[in-house]
Structures are given as structure tokens and as C-alpha cells.
Amino acid sequence: MGFKSLMSRLVQIDRRWIFLAMALVVAAALLMDLKMPVTVSQDVRRAYQLIDSLPAGTPVLFSWDYDPGSMPELHPLAEAMLRHAMSKNLKVVMMGHWVTGIPLIERQIAGVIRRDFPDKKYGTDYVNLGYKSGQYVVVVSMAQNIYDAFPQDYYRNRTDTLPLMRRVRSLKDLAAVVSFSAGDPGLLMWIQYAWQRFRVPVTGGCTAVSAPEFSAYLQSNQLQGLMGGMRGAAEYEILIGRPGQAATGMSAQSLGHFLIIAFIVIGNIAYFATRKRKEGK
Amino acid sequence: MKKTLPLIITFLAGFYMILAFFVPHHAVAASAQEMQSWEIIIVAFTLVLGIGNLIQVHAAKIRQRQAGWPYSLVLLACLVGMMIIGLGWGINEGTAYYWLYDNVMAPLSAAMFSLLAFFIASAAYRAFRARNKEATLLLVAAVIIMVGRIPLGNHLWQHLPWVGSRFPGALESLTQWIMDIPNAAGQRGIKIGAALGAVSMALRMMLGIERSYLTTGGGS
Amino acid sequence: MRTVALLAACLLAGAAYGGDFSAWEQAASSSKIWLEARDVPNDAGGEIRVSWTAPTRPESLQRLMRAESPDGPFSPVAELVSGISEYYDQGLTNGLQYYYRLEVYDGETLTASQVSQAVVPAGSWFNTQRWSLLAALAAFSGLLLFFIWRARHGAALFVRKIAGLSAVDEAIGRATEMGRPILYLPSGGLSAVSDIQTLASLVILGRVAGKAAEYETPLLVPCSDPLVMTLAQEIVRASCLNAGRPDAYRAERIRYLTNEQFAYTAGVDGMMLREKPAANFMIGTFYAESLILAETGYATGAIQIAGTAMITQLPFFVAACDYTLIGEEIYAASAYLSQEPVLMGTIKAQDWGKALALGLIILGVILETLALKYPALHFFVSRWLASQ
């Protein structure tokens, strides 16, 4: 097979070969457990500093605004931040705007709080409010009276009977809102309502594909730091001194990126080789 | 009347919500909040419509033994099964519903999302061709971002002969510059245009100029 | 446990002070706490903001007290940990006078602030932080009405060619020639009828459905929101009627799949692979599903027209689709496709609105630059060009 014929075949390559190459590279990186050096970006540091600067006992809101679909990317991110908040002895009020994402809160309560912070008490140190339909209407209602928005928590306890919630009567009683967001309702909605209307600082994380959307909000300080996808989570894990799932995943992501670049280069070589041939004819 | 009444309702509801945005007084805010609560209730009820439609379409498919009817059967069985399990035994940790959520729904959804990695690779292979000046610029920017956004990229850059030691943070700075300046500027431009388009669309609907969405057909 | 003990001690001490008025006076006079209470501006009423500066230790506990008379009786409003220096007291009655006092217990001594001045909560009839937005809305509405008026009086209005919209007929024609259906997605897996992009998409659906009915080409519309499905059914039915083909309408082709993002994506991908539509329209709000849908559509060889105002998804659509409507173009579609003068007038107003926004941005940049030398100008920008 000549060079030109090879190039011609490469231009028309069956995309399943690309899929196979990607699968092999990602699997190999994960199986070999390659370690990548992680440098912390300014945006992640800002998110970390917001949580780190809060005095012990300060109530913060964590909102799980994603579902199992985005779990691989957002779960490590939520875990790192929840771990940080717990180690700083912050009081965490949890909720979510995606109905199918609520059991994921339970997963993290079991995986982070009950396992690594067994002294933390439900109702005093953390509360799971669960889900309430209504998106931004819920946020506005929380700013007026949180007991009206959530009369009961996820376990059907009356909200106003929980010691932590007696201190948190409104969204404005919270020092920060942290949203882990896969779309709408999510981080953008929290910026538009919690920060823009009620001046509660907002930070959080999102999927890597939607991270560029938030650069304008970061520049205008409407968003206090951001963790974009797996890389953001890996950086946060480094900051709290506990590399975990995300730091491990960075090897797969790095090699995946390089594979895509390799494909782009091959694609362009093949494109120019075949274009010249066509022009020559 | 069939055409006029929805237009009047649209205008009044739209105008009242705009009014509530500018007038925070309880007299207006409370009723606007109430209207939004109605919306939540109505939206919650529409789920029944959705389930009804699912049952109708798939039951017909099974009855008529159309191509792929066994899949419709699986769908209906899963729908009813999850409903019974959830309503009968609860949805909290330790229940059968939770187990199914954890071991069936979560991995399936995550698998669909993970397809994105494969599709990004194939789309990049096909689309990123240096066909002209603009496409070349796009390609170069994409490669810089892809390399600069991963730790390995920066690590390799620092080990490049000559440039790596002289400008160790150059790649990271360039990546951040592309994200903060050209990317943010382009985004803001699109956002301003889209926001004005959305306001114009909303005003057209409120004024009854745009009425296709009311199913009475076309503009006026 | 320590916190609980401190809190209990604070409550007991506070109760003792509350009962002994002379002791309270003594504490107040030696107080170093500065406290201020104000009605929250631009709100519905019933809320007062109390702020203070108090010398506290990390283990100190603070208790905010409220009364309806300066002489009391004061009752506790909130117990707060050290470091917190403001509190929004809600659920108050508009028109009543309220007085506040703060007590700080540092484990040994209890210090109290002086009683605040009387504050009367009241609702505002206009949010003064939104003057600039009101002015912008009024200016834009004025432009809109002016151009509608001009269009009604026969002025010729030019709108540039939008390739994606010009290709709508081509895509429908191709599907008809190939004898294959058209697939129309009115937003992705997270759509809602209250989303303006979804509504814009439904407007375009009406035009596509009319043409499809005319050419007797099947139109498949999978929906992720039951209300969107109901609207889509009605729109397609009306379009079929308007096209003089009521028999072309099939309710089962416009159906609900699920409101779960990736389950919806899987469902639509399945339809693309089974039904092999010759033309795919993906217009509205899309998130991570955009590329999965567009790449699957590409693999089936369909002509693809996408459109969204979701900035992060636009590159994916541009890469994988034949035509992409970018941002505001989806809102211009109904005017462009119908060429009705009144609707075209609104597009013209949109352009002038954009020019106005551009002018304000340039003005803002100039003023902010000059504000480096003349700081008073910064006030103008932050007060009038920024808004909540």
C-alpha cells in the first residue's frame, strides 16, 4: 500500500478505530495507575480559600446539582470539597435541584462523613434537605424562609426542629453556597439568585465542557472560584492534601488529550496529502 | 375568543412578572411568588401526561407487534416495576429501589456520558482540519488549550529544550490568556446578542406578535 | 460538647442579665460593641439588617436580642458563633418599631451593646438598584414598537442571510427525496417549557412541520418534557391543518421519552439508528448531550441543522453539524422564515438594541479608564451601568 493510498484511507477511517484507540489509552492509564504532577490553578485556589477562610461552626450550603450521568466527573469534586468543609468543622446544609441526583448525597454522606468523620452528628453538623421541585423559585423561597421551602428534610424530620436549621432560617444565614453543577438548574442559577439577588457568595464545580462558560463570572467576581471537571477535583484534592479518585483520573485524561492531538495531527497530514493529490489531478 | 384569551393571559402574566421584578413590595411580590408556585404544581402534574403518553405509545407498539416490541415491553415493565418498588418499600439507602438506582441507573447514565470522550475524539479528527486561515487558528488554539489544560502538558513544556527552561510558565499563561481574553470576549458577545434576542422574543410573545407557540399558527 | 456548655452558660447568663436591669445598665455602659440596625432597602418588607463590630475570641458566643420598646423586654433572636457580624432578622411586622441589643459571652464575662435606635421595617415600591434595567427595558421596548410601526407603514427592512435557516427547505426536500423521516429535537434532555430557547425552537418546529406536511414527509419529535410534548403536538397539528394536510398529523410521532438527560440521549440515538432520518434538527437548549446526538446523527449520514444559545455547546454543533444557528439567530428564525414585515421589524429593533449595548460598553470602558484619574466617574458607572 502506497503512502497516498494510506493517507486516503486515513481520511475516511472508520471512527470505531478512533474509539478503540481511546478506550485502550484510557484503560491502560487507569490500570497502570500512572501518577501525573498536578499544579493548582488560580480558580481552584479561590474556591479552596473561600471555604478555608470560614470560621469553624459557620453554616454553608452544598447543592448537588447533577445526576448519575455526570457522576464520574462531579463526584470526586463534591467529595473533596465536602471533606474540606468537614475537616474545617463547618456546618453543611445539603440539598439538590436534580431529583435523580439526591441519592448521590446519601452516597457521599456514607463515603465521607460517616466513614471519616464519625463524630459528626446529623442535624447538628450536617443536614440533608433533599430535593424540592421549582428551581429558582425554591432559591427565592429559601431566601425568604427556609422552613417554608423545606418544611421537612430528606428523612422527613421537621426542619425547624433540627439544631443546625434553627440557626439557618434563610439563605442569607449561610456564609457560602457551593454548587456541583452539570447544567441547569445549577451553578449559573445560584449565581443569578443567591449572589446577584441575596449577596451570598457562590462557588463550586462543573463539568469540564461547561467550565469556559463561567470565565466571565469569575472575572467579575460573581463566582468565587471554580473547579472545572476532573482536573479541578484533582487540584482540590492536592490542596486538602488527600489525592484521590480525581488525581488518579488525571493520567487517563492527560493521555486522552494527547491521543486527540495525535489524531488531529494525523488527520491534517492525511488531509493535506490527499488534497494535494486531488489538486494535482 | 379561543385565540384572544391565551394572548390576554400571556400579556397579563408576562407584565405582572416584569412588574414584580421592579416592585419588591409584599403586595406584588407575594402574588408573584404564588404564581411561580402554581407553575411548580402544574409542571409536577404534567409528569402524569408524560407517563400516559409513554404507556399509550408503547402499549400500542406491543399490541400491534411492531418492530422492536419486546423493548417496549421491557420499558413498561421497568417503569411499573420501579414505581411499585419505590412506592411500596421507599427510596432511601438500603432499599431495593436504592440498589437498582446504584447498580443499574447510575452506571447506565454514566456510560452514556462517558461516550462523550469517544465522540470528542472522532469529531476532533474530522473537524479540526487546517482548511483555511480561520480553521488553522482554531486548530492551533485548540491544541494549546488541550495541552495547557492538563498537568502532563505543562510538565512536558518545562522539559522542552531552550524554551522550557527560559519560559517555564509560558504555556500555562498562554492557555489562561486564551480562556480569559478571546474566549471570554467571544462568549460575552454571543451572550449579549442572545439575551437581546430572548428579550425581543419574550416581548413579541407578550404583545401577541409571535403566536406560533400558542398553536394558532404563524405570526400576525 | 464544649459548644453546648458554652451556649447553655451564655443563655443562663443572658437570662440573669435580662432579669436584673441595673446589672444590664452597668454592662452596657462598659460595652465596646458597636451595633447598628437598619431596614433592608428594596425588599418586600418585614426584614431588618443588624450589623455590629464586637471584640470576640474564637470561643465567644453572641446572642442577638430584640424588643418592641427600648426598655424591653428583650427576647433572643439568634445565637451566633464568633466571627459573624451581621444578621438579617426576618418575619417582622411592617410599621412596628424594633430595638436590638447584642450580648457577647466569652466564657467568663458577658458584654452587651447599647440598645439600637428604633427601626421600622417597610416594603419598597420600587427597587432603586434597578433603575438602569428599567431604562434599558423601556428603551428596547420603544425601539421594538418604533420598528413595528415602521414595518406596518411599509418600510423595507433588510435582514442578512442566515445560512442555517435558508437550509431548512433543503433539508426537508432531501428527506422527502430519500423517503426518510425528519427528526426534530425541541431542546435536549433537560428542556423545560419555560425556557425561552425551547419556545423559540417550537416556533421553528411550526414552520418545519408545515413544510413536512406539505411534502408528506414523516416528522418525529421526541420530547423530554411532557408540557413541551403537548405543545409540540398542538403546533404540528395546527401546521398540518394550515398546510391543508390534516391527515399528515400522527400524534404517536411526537412523543415523550424521559426527562433524564442521558436516558433521553440514548432514546434519541436509538431513533436515529433505527429510523435513519434524513434530516436532523436540534434547536434549543442543549447540554453535554449535544455532541453525542450530533455525532450519532452524522454517522447516519443525515443533514444536520443545529441551533442553540448555550455557548459551551456551540463548538460541538459547529464541528458535527452541517449548519449551526448561533445564539440570537434562533430567536430570529420565525421572522426570517416567514418574512413578515412586523416580525422583521422586531429583528431590526434587536440590532439597534445591540448597537445601544455596544455604545454603553464603550462608554463604560471610557468612564472606568477616566475614573482612574477622576474617581467620581466610577460611582456613575457602578451606580448606573451596573445593576442587580
mmCIF file of N, CA, C and O in Angstrom, chain A residues 67 94 98 226 253 267:
data_model
loop_
_atom_site.group_PDB
_atom_site.id
_atom_site.type_symbol
_atom_site.label_atom_id
_atom_site.label_comp_id
_atom_site.label_asym_id
_atom_site.label_seq_id
_atom_site.Cartn_x
_atom_site.Cartn_y
_atom_site.Cartn_z
ATOM 1 N N ASP A 67 -26.794 14.518 38.178
ATOM 2 C CA ASP A 67 -27.403 13.200 38.305
ATOM 3 C C ASP A 67 -26.353 12.123 38.025
ATOM 4 O O ASP A 67 -25.192 12.453 37.779
ATOM 5 N N MET A 94 -27.211 20.362 53.078
ATOM 6 C CA MET A 94 -27.122 19.741 51.747
ATOM 7 C C MET A 94 -28.487 19.727 51.079
ATOM 8 O O MET A 94 -29.508 19.570 51.740
ATOM 9 N N TRP A 98 -31.635 18.360 41.279
ATOM 10 C CA TRP A 98 -31.901 17.300 40.292
ATOM 11 C C TRP A 98 -32.438 16.101 41.054
ATOM 12 O O TRP A 98 -31.707 15.505 41.848
ATOM 13 N N LEU A 226 -13.722 28.289 40.956
ATOM 14 C CA LEU A 226 -14.425 27.230 40.225
ATOM 15 C C LEU A 226 -13.518 26.025 40.041
ATOM 16 O O LEU A 226 -12.326 26.167 39.773
ATOM 17 N N GLN A 253 -6.914 11.268 31.643
ATOM 18 C CA GLN A 253 -7.310 12.487 30.935
ATOM 19 C C GLN A 253 -6.137 13.062 30.125
ATOM 20 O O GLN A 253 -6.302 13.454 28.974
ATOM 21 N N GLY A 267 -4.839 13.439 11.107
ATOM 22 C CA GLY A 267 -5.942 13.867 10.238
ATOM 23 C C GLY A 267 -5.490 14.961 9.283
ATOM 24 O O GLY A 267 -5.839 14.940 8.097
#
